[in-house]
CSV table of C-alpha atoms and ligand atoms in Angstrom, one decimal:
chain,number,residue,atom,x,y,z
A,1,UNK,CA,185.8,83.6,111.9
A,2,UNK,CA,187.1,81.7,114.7
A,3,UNK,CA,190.7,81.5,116.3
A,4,UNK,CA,191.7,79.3,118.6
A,5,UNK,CA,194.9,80.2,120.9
A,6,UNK,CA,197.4,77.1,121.4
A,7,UNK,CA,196.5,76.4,125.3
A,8,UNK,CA,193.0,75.8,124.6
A,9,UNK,CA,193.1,74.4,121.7
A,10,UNK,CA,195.4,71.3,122.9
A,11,UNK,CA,193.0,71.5,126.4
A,12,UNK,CA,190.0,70.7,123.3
A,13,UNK,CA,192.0,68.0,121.8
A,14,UNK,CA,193.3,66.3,124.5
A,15,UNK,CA,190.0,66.1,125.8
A,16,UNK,CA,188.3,64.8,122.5
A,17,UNK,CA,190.9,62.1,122.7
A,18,UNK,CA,190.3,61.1,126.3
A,19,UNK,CA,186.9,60.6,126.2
A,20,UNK,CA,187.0,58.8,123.0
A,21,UNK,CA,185.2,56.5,121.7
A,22,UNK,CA,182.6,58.6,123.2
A,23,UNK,CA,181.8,62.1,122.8
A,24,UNK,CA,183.3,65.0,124.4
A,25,UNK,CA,182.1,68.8,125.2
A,26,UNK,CA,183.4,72.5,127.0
A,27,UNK,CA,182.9,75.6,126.0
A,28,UNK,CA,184.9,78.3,124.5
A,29,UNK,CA,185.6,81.8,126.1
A,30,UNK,CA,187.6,84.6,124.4
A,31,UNK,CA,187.2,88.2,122.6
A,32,UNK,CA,185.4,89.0,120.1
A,33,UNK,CA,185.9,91.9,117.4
A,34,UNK,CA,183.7,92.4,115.3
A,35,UNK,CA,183.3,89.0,113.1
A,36,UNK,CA,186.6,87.7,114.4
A,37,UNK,CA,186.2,85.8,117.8
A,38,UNK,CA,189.8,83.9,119.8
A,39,UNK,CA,189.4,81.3,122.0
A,40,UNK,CA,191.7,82.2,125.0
A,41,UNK,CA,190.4,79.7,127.4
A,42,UNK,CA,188.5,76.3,126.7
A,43,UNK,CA,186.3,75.0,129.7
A,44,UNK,CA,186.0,71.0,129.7
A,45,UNK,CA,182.1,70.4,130.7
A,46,UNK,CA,180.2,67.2,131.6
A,47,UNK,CA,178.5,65.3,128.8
A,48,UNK,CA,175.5,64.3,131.0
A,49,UNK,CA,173.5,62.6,127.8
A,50,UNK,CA,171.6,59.6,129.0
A,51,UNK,CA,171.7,58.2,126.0
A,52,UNK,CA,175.0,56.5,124.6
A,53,UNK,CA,177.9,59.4,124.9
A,54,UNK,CA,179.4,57.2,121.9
A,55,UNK,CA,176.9,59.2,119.6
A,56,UNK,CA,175.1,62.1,122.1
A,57,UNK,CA,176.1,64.8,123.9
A,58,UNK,CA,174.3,67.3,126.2
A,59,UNK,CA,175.4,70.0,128.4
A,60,UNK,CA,173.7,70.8,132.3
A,61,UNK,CA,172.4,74.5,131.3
A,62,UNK,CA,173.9,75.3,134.8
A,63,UNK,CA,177.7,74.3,133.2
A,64,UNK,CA,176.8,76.6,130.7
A,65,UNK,CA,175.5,79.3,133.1
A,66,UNK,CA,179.0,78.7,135.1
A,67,UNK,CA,180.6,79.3,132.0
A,68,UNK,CA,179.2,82.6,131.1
A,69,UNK,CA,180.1,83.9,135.0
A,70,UNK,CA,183.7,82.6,134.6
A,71,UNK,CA,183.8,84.5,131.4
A,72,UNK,CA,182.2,87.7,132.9
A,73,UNK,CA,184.4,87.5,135.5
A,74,UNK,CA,187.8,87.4,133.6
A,75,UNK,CA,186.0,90.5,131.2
A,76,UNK,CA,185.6,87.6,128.5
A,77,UNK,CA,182.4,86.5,126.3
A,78,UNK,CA,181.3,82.8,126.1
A,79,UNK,CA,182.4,82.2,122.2
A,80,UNK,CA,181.0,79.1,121.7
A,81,UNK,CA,180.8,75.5,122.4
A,82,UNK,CA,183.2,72.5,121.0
A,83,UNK,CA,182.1,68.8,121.0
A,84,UNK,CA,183.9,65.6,119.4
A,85,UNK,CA,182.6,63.2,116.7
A,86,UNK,CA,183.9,59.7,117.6
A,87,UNK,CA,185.0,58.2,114.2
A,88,UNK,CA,183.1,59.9,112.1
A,89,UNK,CA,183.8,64.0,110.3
A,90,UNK,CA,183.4,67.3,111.7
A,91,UNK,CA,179.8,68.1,110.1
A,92,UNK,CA,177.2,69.4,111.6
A,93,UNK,CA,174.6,66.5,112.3
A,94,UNK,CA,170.5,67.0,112.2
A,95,UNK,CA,171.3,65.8,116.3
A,96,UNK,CA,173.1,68.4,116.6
A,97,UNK,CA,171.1,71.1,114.8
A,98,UNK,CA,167.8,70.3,116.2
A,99,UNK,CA,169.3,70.6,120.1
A,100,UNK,CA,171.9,73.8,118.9
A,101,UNK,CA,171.0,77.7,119.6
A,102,UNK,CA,172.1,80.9,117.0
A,103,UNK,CA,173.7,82.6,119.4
A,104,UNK,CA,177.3,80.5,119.7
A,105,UNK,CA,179.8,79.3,117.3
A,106,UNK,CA,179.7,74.7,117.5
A,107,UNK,CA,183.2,73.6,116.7
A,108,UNK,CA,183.1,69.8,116.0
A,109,UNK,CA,186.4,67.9,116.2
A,110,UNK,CA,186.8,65.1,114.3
A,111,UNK,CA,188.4,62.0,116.4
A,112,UNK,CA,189.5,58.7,114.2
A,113,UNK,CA,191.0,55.5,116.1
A,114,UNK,CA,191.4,57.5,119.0
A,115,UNK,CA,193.6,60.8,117.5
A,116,UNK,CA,192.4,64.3,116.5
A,117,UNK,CA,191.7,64.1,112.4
A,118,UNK,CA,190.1,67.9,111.9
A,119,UNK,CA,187.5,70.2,112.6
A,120,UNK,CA,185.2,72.6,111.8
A,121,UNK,CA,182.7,75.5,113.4
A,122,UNK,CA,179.3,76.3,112.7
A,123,UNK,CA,176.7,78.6,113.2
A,124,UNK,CA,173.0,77.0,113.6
A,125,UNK,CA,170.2,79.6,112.6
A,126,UNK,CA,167.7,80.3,114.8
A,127,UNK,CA,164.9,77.7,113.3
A,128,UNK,CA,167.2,74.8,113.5
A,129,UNK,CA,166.9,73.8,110.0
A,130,UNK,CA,170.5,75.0,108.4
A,131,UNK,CA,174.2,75.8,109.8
A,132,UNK,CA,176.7,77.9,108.0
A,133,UNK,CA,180.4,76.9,108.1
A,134,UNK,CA,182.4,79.6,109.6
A,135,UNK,CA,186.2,79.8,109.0
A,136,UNK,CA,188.0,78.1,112.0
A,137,UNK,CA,192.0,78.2,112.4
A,138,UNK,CA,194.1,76.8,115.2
A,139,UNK,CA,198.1,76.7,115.7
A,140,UNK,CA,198.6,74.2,113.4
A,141,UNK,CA,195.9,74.8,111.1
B,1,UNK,CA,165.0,96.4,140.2
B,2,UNK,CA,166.1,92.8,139.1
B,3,UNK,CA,169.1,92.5,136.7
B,4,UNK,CA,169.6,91.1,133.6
B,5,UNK,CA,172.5,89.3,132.2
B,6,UNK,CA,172.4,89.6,128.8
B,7,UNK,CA,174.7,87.0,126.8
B,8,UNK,CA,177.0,88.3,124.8
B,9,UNK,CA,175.8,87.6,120.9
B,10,UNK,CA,172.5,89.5,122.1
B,11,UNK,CA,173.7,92.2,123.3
B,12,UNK,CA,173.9,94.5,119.8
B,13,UNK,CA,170.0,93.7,120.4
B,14,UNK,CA,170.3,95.8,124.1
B,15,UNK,CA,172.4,98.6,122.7
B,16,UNK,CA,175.6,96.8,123.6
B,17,UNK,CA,174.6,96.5,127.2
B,18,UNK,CA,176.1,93.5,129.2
B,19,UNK,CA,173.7,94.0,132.0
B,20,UNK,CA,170.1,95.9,132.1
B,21,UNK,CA,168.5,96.7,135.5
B,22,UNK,CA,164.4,96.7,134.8
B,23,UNK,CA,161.5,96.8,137.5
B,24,UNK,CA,159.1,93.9,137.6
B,25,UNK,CA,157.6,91.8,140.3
B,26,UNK,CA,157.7,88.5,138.6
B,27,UNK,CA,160.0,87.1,135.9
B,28,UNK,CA,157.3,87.6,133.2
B,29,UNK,CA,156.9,91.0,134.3
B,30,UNK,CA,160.7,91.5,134.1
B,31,UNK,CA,161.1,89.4,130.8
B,32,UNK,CA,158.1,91.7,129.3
B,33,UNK,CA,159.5,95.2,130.5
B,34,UNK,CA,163.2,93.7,128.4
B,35,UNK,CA,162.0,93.1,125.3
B,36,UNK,CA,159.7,96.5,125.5
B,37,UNK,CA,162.3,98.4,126.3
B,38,UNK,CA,164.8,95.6,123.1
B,39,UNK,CA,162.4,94.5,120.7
B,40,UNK,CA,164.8,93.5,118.6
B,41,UNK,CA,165.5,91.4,121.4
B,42,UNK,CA,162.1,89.6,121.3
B,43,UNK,CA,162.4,87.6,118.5
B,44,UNK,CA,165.4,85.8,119.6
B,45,UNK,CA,163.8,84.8,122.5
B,46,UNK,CA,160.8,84.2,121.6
B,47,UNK,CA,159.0,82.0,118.9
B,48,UNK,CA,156.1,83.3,116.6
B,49,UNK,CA,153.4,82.0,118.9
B,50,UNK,CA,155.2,84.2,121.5
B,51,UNK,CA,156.3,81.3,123.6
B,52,UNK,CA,160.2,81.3,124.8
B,53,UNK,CA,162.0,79.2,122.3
B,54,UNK,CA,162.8,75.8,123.1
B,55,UNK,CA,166.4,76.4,123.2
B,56,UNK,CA,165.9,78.8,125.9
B,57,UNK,CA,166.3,78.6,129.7
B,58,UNK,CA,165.5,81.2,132.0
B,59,UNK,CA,167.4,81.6,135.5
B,60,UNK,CA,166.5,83.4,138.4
B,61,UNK,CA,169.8,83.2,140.3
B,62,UNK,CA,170.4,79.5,140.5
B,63,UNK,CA,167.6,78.0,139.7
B,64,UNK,CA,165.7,77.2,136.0
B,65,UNK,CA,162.4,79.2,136.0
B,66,UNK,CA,160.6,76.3,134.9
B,67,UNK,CA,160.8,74.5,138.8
B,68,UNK,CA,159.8,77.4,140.6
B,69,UNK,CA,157.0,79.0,138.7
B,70,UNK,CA,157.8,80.2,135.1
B,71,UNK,CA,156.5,83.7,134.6
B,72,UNK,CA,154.7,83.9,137.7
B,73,UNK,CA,157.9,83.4,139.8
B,74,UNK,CA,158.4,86.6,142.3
B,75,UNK,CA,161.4,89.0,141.6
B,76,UNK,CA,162.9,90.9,144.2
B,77,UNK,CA,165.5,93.5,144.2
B,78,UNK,CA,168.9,92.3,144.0
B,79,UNK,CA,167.7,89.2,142.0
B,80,UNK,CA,169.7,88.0,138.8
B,81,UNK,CA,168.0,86.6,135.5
B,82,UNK,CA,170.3,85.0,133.4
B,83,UNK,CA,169.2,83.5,129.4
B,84,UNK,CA,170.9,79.8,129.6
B,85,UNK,CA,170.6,78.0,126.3
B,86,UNK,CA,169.6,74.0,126.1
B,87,UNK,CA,172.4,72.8,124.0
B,88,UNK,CA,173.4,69.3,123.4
B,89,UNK,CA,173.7,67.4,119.8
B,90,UNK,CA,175.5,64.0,118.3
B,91,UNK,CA,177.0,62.3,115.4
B,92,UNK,CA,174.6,60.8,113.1
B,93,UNK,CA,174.5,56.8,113.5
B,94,UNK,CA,174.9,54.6,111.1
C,201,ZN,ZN1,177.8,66.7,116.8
């Protein structure tokens, strides 16, 4: 399961509301223990899709790369990565599993006229053809 | 020797190492010498036709193996290799 702490998490909303209507992404750094993995920081990366960001999202490998030294750095792991569905719910689209990797928790937040509706997380499997919904709690949750 | 940065879900497939340290004089030579030593690791990385998954980016300090030789790309000591994954994804359209 995944845990988000209250400083990040408001960092992931707020930015899933400023970019909307387009789509957001950052990635997620925290502990993990055993199954149970908290979010203590949330980084905000650039969405550098060429196509439109209302409905794509892709992240520079070297953001990601950045991520993971910040995260060694401060004796954290790289949980996962979060990105915002503009208007529409918090699944798990066939975009998004055919450009995701097995090794990181997605959260998707849901964004609806502009304001944070819900979310969810997921865990792509290695073949890109299915994702598991993961339990996912935040401070108001 | 050239280290490795392993990312953190793979590393219960590198007896919980965060960082290995393996002899090679290219990146292939390094890449082959990890999953010798981790086979477990190889199938993450690796597809069946033993080709590096698509999702998979390999960097030798800054750069993306891909633009400065792939597996042929010299390795000296005191070089980092890092496993980057391609990531991106969208909302289905309507
Ligand atoms: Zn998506």
């Amino acid at each position: 399961m995944v845990h988000i702490e209250r400083a990040p998490w408001r960092e992931m909303v707020n930015h899933a509301q400023a970019v909307y209507p387009n789509e957001c992404c950052g990635a997620m750094i925290g502990t993990i223990d055993g199954d149970k993995k908290v979010v203590t920081v949330a980084m905000m990366l650039d969405n550098v899709s060429q196509g439109s960001q209302a409905a794509r999202y892709e992240l520079r490998p070297e953001d990601l790369l950045k991520a993971d030294r910040e995260a060694r750095t401060r004796g954290l792991d790289l949980i996962g990565i979060y990105h915002s569905h503009p208007d529409c719910g918090a699944y798990f689209s066939e975009t998004d599993l055919k450009n995701s990797c097995p090794w990181y928790s997605f959260v998707v937040l849901s964004v609806q006229n502009g304001s944070f509706d819900h979310a969810n997380s997921w865990l792509p499997n290695a073949e890109q053809t299915h994702a598991e919904k993961e339990e996912l709690t935040w401070p108001e949750s | 020797m050239a280290r490795i940065l392993i990312p953190t879900p793979l590393r219960q497939f590198a007896e919980k190492n965060d960082t290995v340290e393996l002899p090679g004089a290219t990146v292939g030579e390094v890449l082959g010498a990890l999953t010798a030593k981790y086979p477990d690791l190889k199938k993450n990385l690796y597809n069946d036709e033993g080709k590096l998954r698509s999702f998979v980016n390999v960097y030798l300090n800054d750069e993306d193996i891909r633009y400065t030789g792939k597996d042929a790309t010299a390795v000296v000591d005191s070089d980092v290799l890092s496993i980057v994954p391609s990531i991106a994804g969208g909302k289905n359209v309507r």
